[in-house]
Short mmCIF file of C-alpha atoms in Angstrom, two decimals:
data_model
loop_
_atom_site.label_atom_id
_atom_site.label_comp_id
_atom_site.label_asym_id
_atom_site.label_seq_id
_atom_site.Cartn_x
_atom_site.Cartn_y
_atom_site.Cartn_z
CA MET A 1 28.66 -28.83 46.03
CA LYS A 2 25.45 -27.40 46.64
CA PRO A 3 26.19 -23.95 46.74
CA LEU A 4 28.73 -24.46 43.69
CA ARG A 5 25.44 -25.99 42.10
CA SER A 6 23.08 -23.33 43.55
CA ILE A 7 25.28 -20.35 41.50
CA VAL A 8 26.01 -22.59 38.71
CA LEU A 9 22.54 -22.56 38.06
CA LEU A 10 21.66 -19.50 38.87
CA PHE A 11 24.12 -18.62 35.82
CA ALA A 12 22.19 -20.28 33.85
CA ALA A 13 18.89 -18.85 34.44
CA ALA A 14 20.57 -15.06 34.38
CA LEU A 15 22.47 -16.47 30.98
CA LEU A 16 18.65 -17.54 28.98
CA THR A 17 17.18 -14.02 30.53
CA LEU A 18 19.23 -12.14 29.22
CA LEU A 19 19.19 -14.34 25.03
CA ILE A 20 15.34 -13.90 25.29
CA ALA A 21 15.62 -10.96 26.19
CA THR A 22 18.03 -9.17 23.43
CA PRO A 23 16.12 -9.21 20.71
CA THR A 24 13.17 -7.96 22.14
CA HIS A 25 15.02 -4.76 23.08
CA SER A 26 16.98 -4.64 20.00
CA PHE A 27 13.34 -4.80 18.62
CA ALA A 28 11.87 -1.87 20.79
CA LYS A 29 14.63 -0.23 19.99
CA GLN A 30 14.57 -0.30 15.71
CA THR A 31 10.95 0.54 16.50
CA ARG A 32 11.81 3.29 17.78
CA ASN A 33 14.01 5.20 15.58
CA SER A 34 13.92 4.87 12.16
CA VAL A 35 12.66 1.53 10.14
CA TYR A 36 9.07 0.89 12.08
CA ARG A 37 7.09 3.95 12.61
CA PRO A 38 3.24 2.62 13.05
CA GLU A 39 0.31 4.71 12.70
CA GLU A 40 -2.16 4.34 15.76
CA ILE A 41 -4.61 1.86 14.27
CA GLU A 42 -2.68 -0.89 10.91
CA TRP A 43 -4.63 -2.36 9.13
CA THR A 44 -5.00 -4.37 5.66
CA TRP A 45 -8.06 -5.49 3.12
CA GLU A 46 -8.25 -7.99 1.14
CA VAL A 47 -11.23 -8.56 -1.68
CA ARG A 48 -11.86 -11.71 -4.46
CA PRO A 49 -14.32 -12.54 -6.38
CA ASN A 50 -16.80 -14.57 -5.53
CA HIS A 51 -16.47 -16.84 -8.58
CA ALA A 52 -13.42 -15.42 -10.76
CA ASP A 53 -13.50 -16.81 -14.33
CA PRO A 54 -9.93 -18.19 -15.00
CA THR A 55 -11.31 -17.75 -19.51
CA LEU A 56 -10.72 -14.02 -17.97
CA PRO A 57 -7.68 -12.23 -16.54
CA ASN A 58 -6.80 -10.89 -13.66
CA VAL A 59 -6.59 -7.28 -12.54
CA ALA A 60 -5.07 -6.05 -8.60
CA LEU A 61 -5.60 -2.93 -7.42
CA VAL A 62 -3.53 -2.16 -4.81
CA GLY A 63 -3.56 0.69 -2.45
CA ASP A 64 -4.85 2.61 0.65
CA SER A 65 -8.87 3.78 1.49
CA ILE A 66 -8.85 5.48 -0.75
CA THR A 67 -8.55 2.63 -3.66
CA ARG A 68 -11.12 0.72 -1.67
CA ASN A 69 -13.95 2.93 -1.92
CA TYR A 70 -13.78 2.95 -5.68
CA PHE A 71 -13.00 -0.42 -5.92
CA PRO A 72 -16.29 -1.86 -6.42
CA GLU A 73 -16.89 0.36 -8.98
CA VAL A 74 -13.87 -0.77 -11.14
CA GLN A 75 -15.63 -4.10 -11.35
CA ARG A 76 -18.91 -2.67 -12.05
CA GLN A 77 -17.12 -1.03 -14.83
CA LEU A 78 -14.95 -4.74 -15.68
CA ALA A 79 -17.93 -7.53 -14.91
CA GLY A 80 -17.51 -9.32 -17.09
CA ILE A 81 -13.60 -8.45 -18.98
CA ALA A 82 -11.74 -9.39 -15.77
CA ASN A 83 -11.31 -10.93 -11.86
CA VAL A 84 -10.97 -7.97 -9.93
CA TYR A 85 -8.65 -7.94 -6.58
CA LEU A 86 -7.68 -5.86 -3.89
CA PHE A 87 -5.09 -4.94 -1.70
CA ALA A 88 -5.29 -2.59 0.65
CA SER A 89 -2.90 -0.92 3.27
CA SER A 90 -2.50 1.68 6.01
CA ILE A 91 1.48 0.88 5.36
CA CYS A 92 3.91 3.48 3.75
CA VAL A 93 6.49 2.84 1.48
CA GLY A 94 9.44 2.84 3.65
CA ASP A 95 7.98 0.56 6.33
CA PRO A 96 9.53 -3.14 5.42
CA ARG A 97 6.22 -4.70 6.28
CA LEU A 98 5.07 -3.80 3.42
CA GLU A 99 6.72 -5.21 1.42
CA ASN A 100 6.24 -8.55 2.64
CA GLN A 101 2.78 -7.59 2.64
CA LEU A 102 2.33 -7.85 -1.35
CA ALA A 103 4.42 -10.76 -1.31
CA GLU A 104 2.03 -12.55 1.23
CA PHE A 105 -1.17 -11.33 -1.07
CA VAL A 106 -0.18 -12.59 -4.15
CA ARG A 107 0.88 -15.84 -2.78
CA MET A 108 -2.58 -16.31 -0.40
CA GLU A 109 -4.29 -15.39 -3.61
CA GLY A 110 -2.83 -17.53 -6.27
CA VAL A 111 -3.32 -15.88 -9.84
CA ARG A 112 -0.94 -14.19 -12.89
CA PHE A 113 -1.80 -10.62 -13.14
CA LYS A 114 -2.33 -8.88 -15.73
CA VAL A 115 -2.77 -5.65 -15.27
CA ILE A 116 -1.85 -4.20 -11.37
CA HIS A 117 -3.07 -0.63 -10.45
CA PHE A 118 -1.22 0.63 -7.01
CA ASN A 119 -0.75 3.67 -5.10
CA ASN A 120 0.62 4.68 -2.20
CA GLY A 121 1.47 7.70 -0.07
CA LEU A 122 -1.71 9.20 1.89
CA HIS A 123 -0.46 7.25 5.56
CA GLY A 124 2.96 6.80 6.98
CA TRP A 125 3.05 10.83 7.89
CA ASP A 126 6.36 10.22 10.31
CA TYR A 127 7.99 8.87 7.03
CA SER A 128 9.74 12.07 5.63
CA GLU A 129 9.84 12.28 1.60
CA ASP A 130 13.83 11.39 1.93
CA ASP A 131 12.52 7.95 3.78
CA TYR A 132 9.37 7.91 0.95
CA ARG A 133 12.44 8.92 -2.16
CA LYS A 134 14.46 6.34 -0.76
CA ALA A 135 12.06 3.29 -0.19
CA PHE A 136 10.05 3.72 -3.16
CA PRO A 137 12.48 1.60 -5.39
CA ALA A 138 11.81 -1.48 -3.73
CA TYR A 139 8.08 -0.94 -2.64
CA LEU A 140 8.56 -1.18 -7.75
CA LYS A 141 10.60 -4.06 -6.87
CA ALA A 142 7.67 -5.62 -5.06
CA VAL A 143 4.52 -4.69 -6.82
CA ARG A 144 6.31 -5.89 -10.17
CA ALA A 145 7.26 -9.02 -8.76
CA MET A 146 3.57 -8.95 -7.91
CA SER A 147 3.46 -10.77 -11.41
CA PRO A 148 6.63 -9.63 -13.17
CA ARG A 149 4.36 -9.99 -16.96
CA ALA A 150 1.97 -7.69 -15.76
CA ALA A 151 1.52 -4.49 -16.91
CA LEU A 152 0.97 -1.39 -14.25
CA ILE A 153 -0.45 1.98 -13.91
CA TRP A 154 0.43 4.34 -10.92
CA THR A 155 -1.67 6.21 -9.45
CA SER A 156 -1.31 10.18 -8.19
CA SER A 157 -2.57 10.27 -4.45
CA THR A 158 -5.45 12.37 -3.94
CA PRO A 159 -5.62 15.76 -1.93
CA MET A 160 -7.25 15.60 1.05
CA LYS A 161 -10.06 18.91 2.18
CA SER A 162 -8.89 18.49 6.11
CA PRO A 163 -5.24 16.61 6.20
CA PRO A 164 -4.65 14.46 9.10
CA SER A 165 -1.90 15.33 11.88
CA GLY A 166 1.29 15.08 9.49
CA ALA A 167 -0.04 15.13 7.05
CA SER A 168 -0.08 18.22 4.45
CA ASN A 169 -1.30 18.44 0.76
CA ALA A 170 2.00 20.26 0.05
CA ARG A 171 3.16 16.52 1.15
CA VAL A 172 1.27 14.76 -0.82
CA GLU A 173 2.17 16.63 -3.75
CA THR A 174 6.01 16.20 -3.07
CA ARG A 175 5.62 12.60 -2.40
CA ASN A 176 3.91 12.15 -6.30
CA SER A 177 6.43 14.13 -7.40
CA ILE A 178 8.55 11.74 -6.42
CA ALA A 179 6.79 8.79 -7.25
CA LEU A 180 6.98 10.41 -11.30
CA LYS A 181 10.63 10.64 -11.26
CA PHE A 182 10.83 6.59 -10.61
CA ILE A 183 7.37 5.97 -13.02
CA LEU A 184 8.01 7.88 -16.07
CA PRO A 185 11.38 6.38 -17.35
CA SER A 186 9.78 3.32 -16.68
CA HIS A 187 7.24 3.89 -19.07
CA ILE A 188 4.90 3.26 -16.89
CA VAL A 189 0.91 4.25 -17.49
CA VAL A 190 -0.23 7.00 -14.79
CA ASP A 191 -3.58 7.78 -13.50
CA ASP A 192 -3.89 10.98 -12.08
CA GLN A 193 -6.55 10.66 -9.87
CA TYR A 194 -5.01 14.18 -7.91
CA MET A 195 -5.46 16.01 -10.85
CA LEU A 196 -9.15 14.26 -11.01
CA MET A 197 -10.13 15.07 -8.22
CA LEU A 198 -9.31 18.92 -7.87
CA LYS A 199 -11.42 19.15 -10.42
CA HIS A 200 -14.57 18.07 -7.37
CA GLN A 201 -13.74 19.26 -4.75
CA ASP A 202 -17.64 19.06 -4.11
CA LEU A 203 -17.51 15.91 -3.70
CA TYR A 204 -15.82 15.34 0.01
CA GLN A 205 -17.46 12.22 2.65
CA ASP A 206 -14.77 13.79 5.18
CA GLY A 207 -11.62 15.80 4.96
CA VAL A 208 -9.72 12.51 3.41
CA HIS A 209 -11.74 10.51 1.40
CA PHE A 210 -15.06 10.91 -1.19
CA ASN A 211 -17.81 9.90 -1.28
CA GLU A 212 -20.11 7.44 -3.43
CA THR A 213 -20.45 10.16 -6.26
CA GLY A 214 -16.84 11.15 -6.08
CA SER A 215 -15.12 7.31 -5.75
CA ASN A 216 -17.42 6.27 -8.43
CA ILE A 217 -15.86 9.08 -11.06
CA GLN A 218 -12.58 7.28 -9.62
CA GLY A 219 -13.54 3.84 -11.03
CA LYS A 220 -14.83 5.31 -14.11
CA GLN A 221 -11.36 7.00 -14.64
CA ALA A 222 -8.85 4.00 -12.96
CA ALA A 223 -10.94 0.73 -14.66
CA ASP A 224 -10.61 2.83 -18.33
CA LEU A 225 -7.34 3.00 -18.09
CA ILE A 226 -7.63 -0.64 -17.26
CA ARG A 227 -9.64 -1.57 -20.39
CA THR A 228 -7.02 -0.33 -22.41
CA LEU A 229 -4.33 -2.03 -21.19
CA LEU A 230 -5.52 -5.19 -21.16
CA LYS A 231 -6.57 -4.98 -25.07
#
């Protein structure tokens, strides 16, 4: 009986190993293929008011490090007018994690937004423009789900002085064009930060980001549009 018992135990151990290993293998295969194409460094950045005024409307800025840089100016411009929140991420349209991140941000903040100012397009260069086109409707749906009654402002991605590997201003323009094909029929207000910053190419801080003066110019334009919708 002992040899038989040993065989059964070995078989059970092998089966357990297979069951544990299969999901990991499947995920790894999925990651290498088309669903997840992470960058070397991934990040999220969230900011909320220190003391939100419950009598004021809430505004959300959704974007990346460009948005993060002009967020303080939007806060200053809208002081006493709105509570301004920020959700910035390196995750690109096409990556399924983005929709989950937006939903988690809303659950954590627990407020309703009257205006959502959003952008995505300067990350995820391993995603093709066709990937971007196919995934944009789901991204737009996820933004709407943040607060279904919120007024939306879409902002174009900005030009780059020294594009990182895989990027180019031609690709930025293509992604902006793709987004507009969904934004304009939906009657969403457009904040054209691309054309704005083409006029200020002397204000780059590095190859992608703008210095404080440039970021303040961006923030003022964003705040002006937000203020109009709040009225």
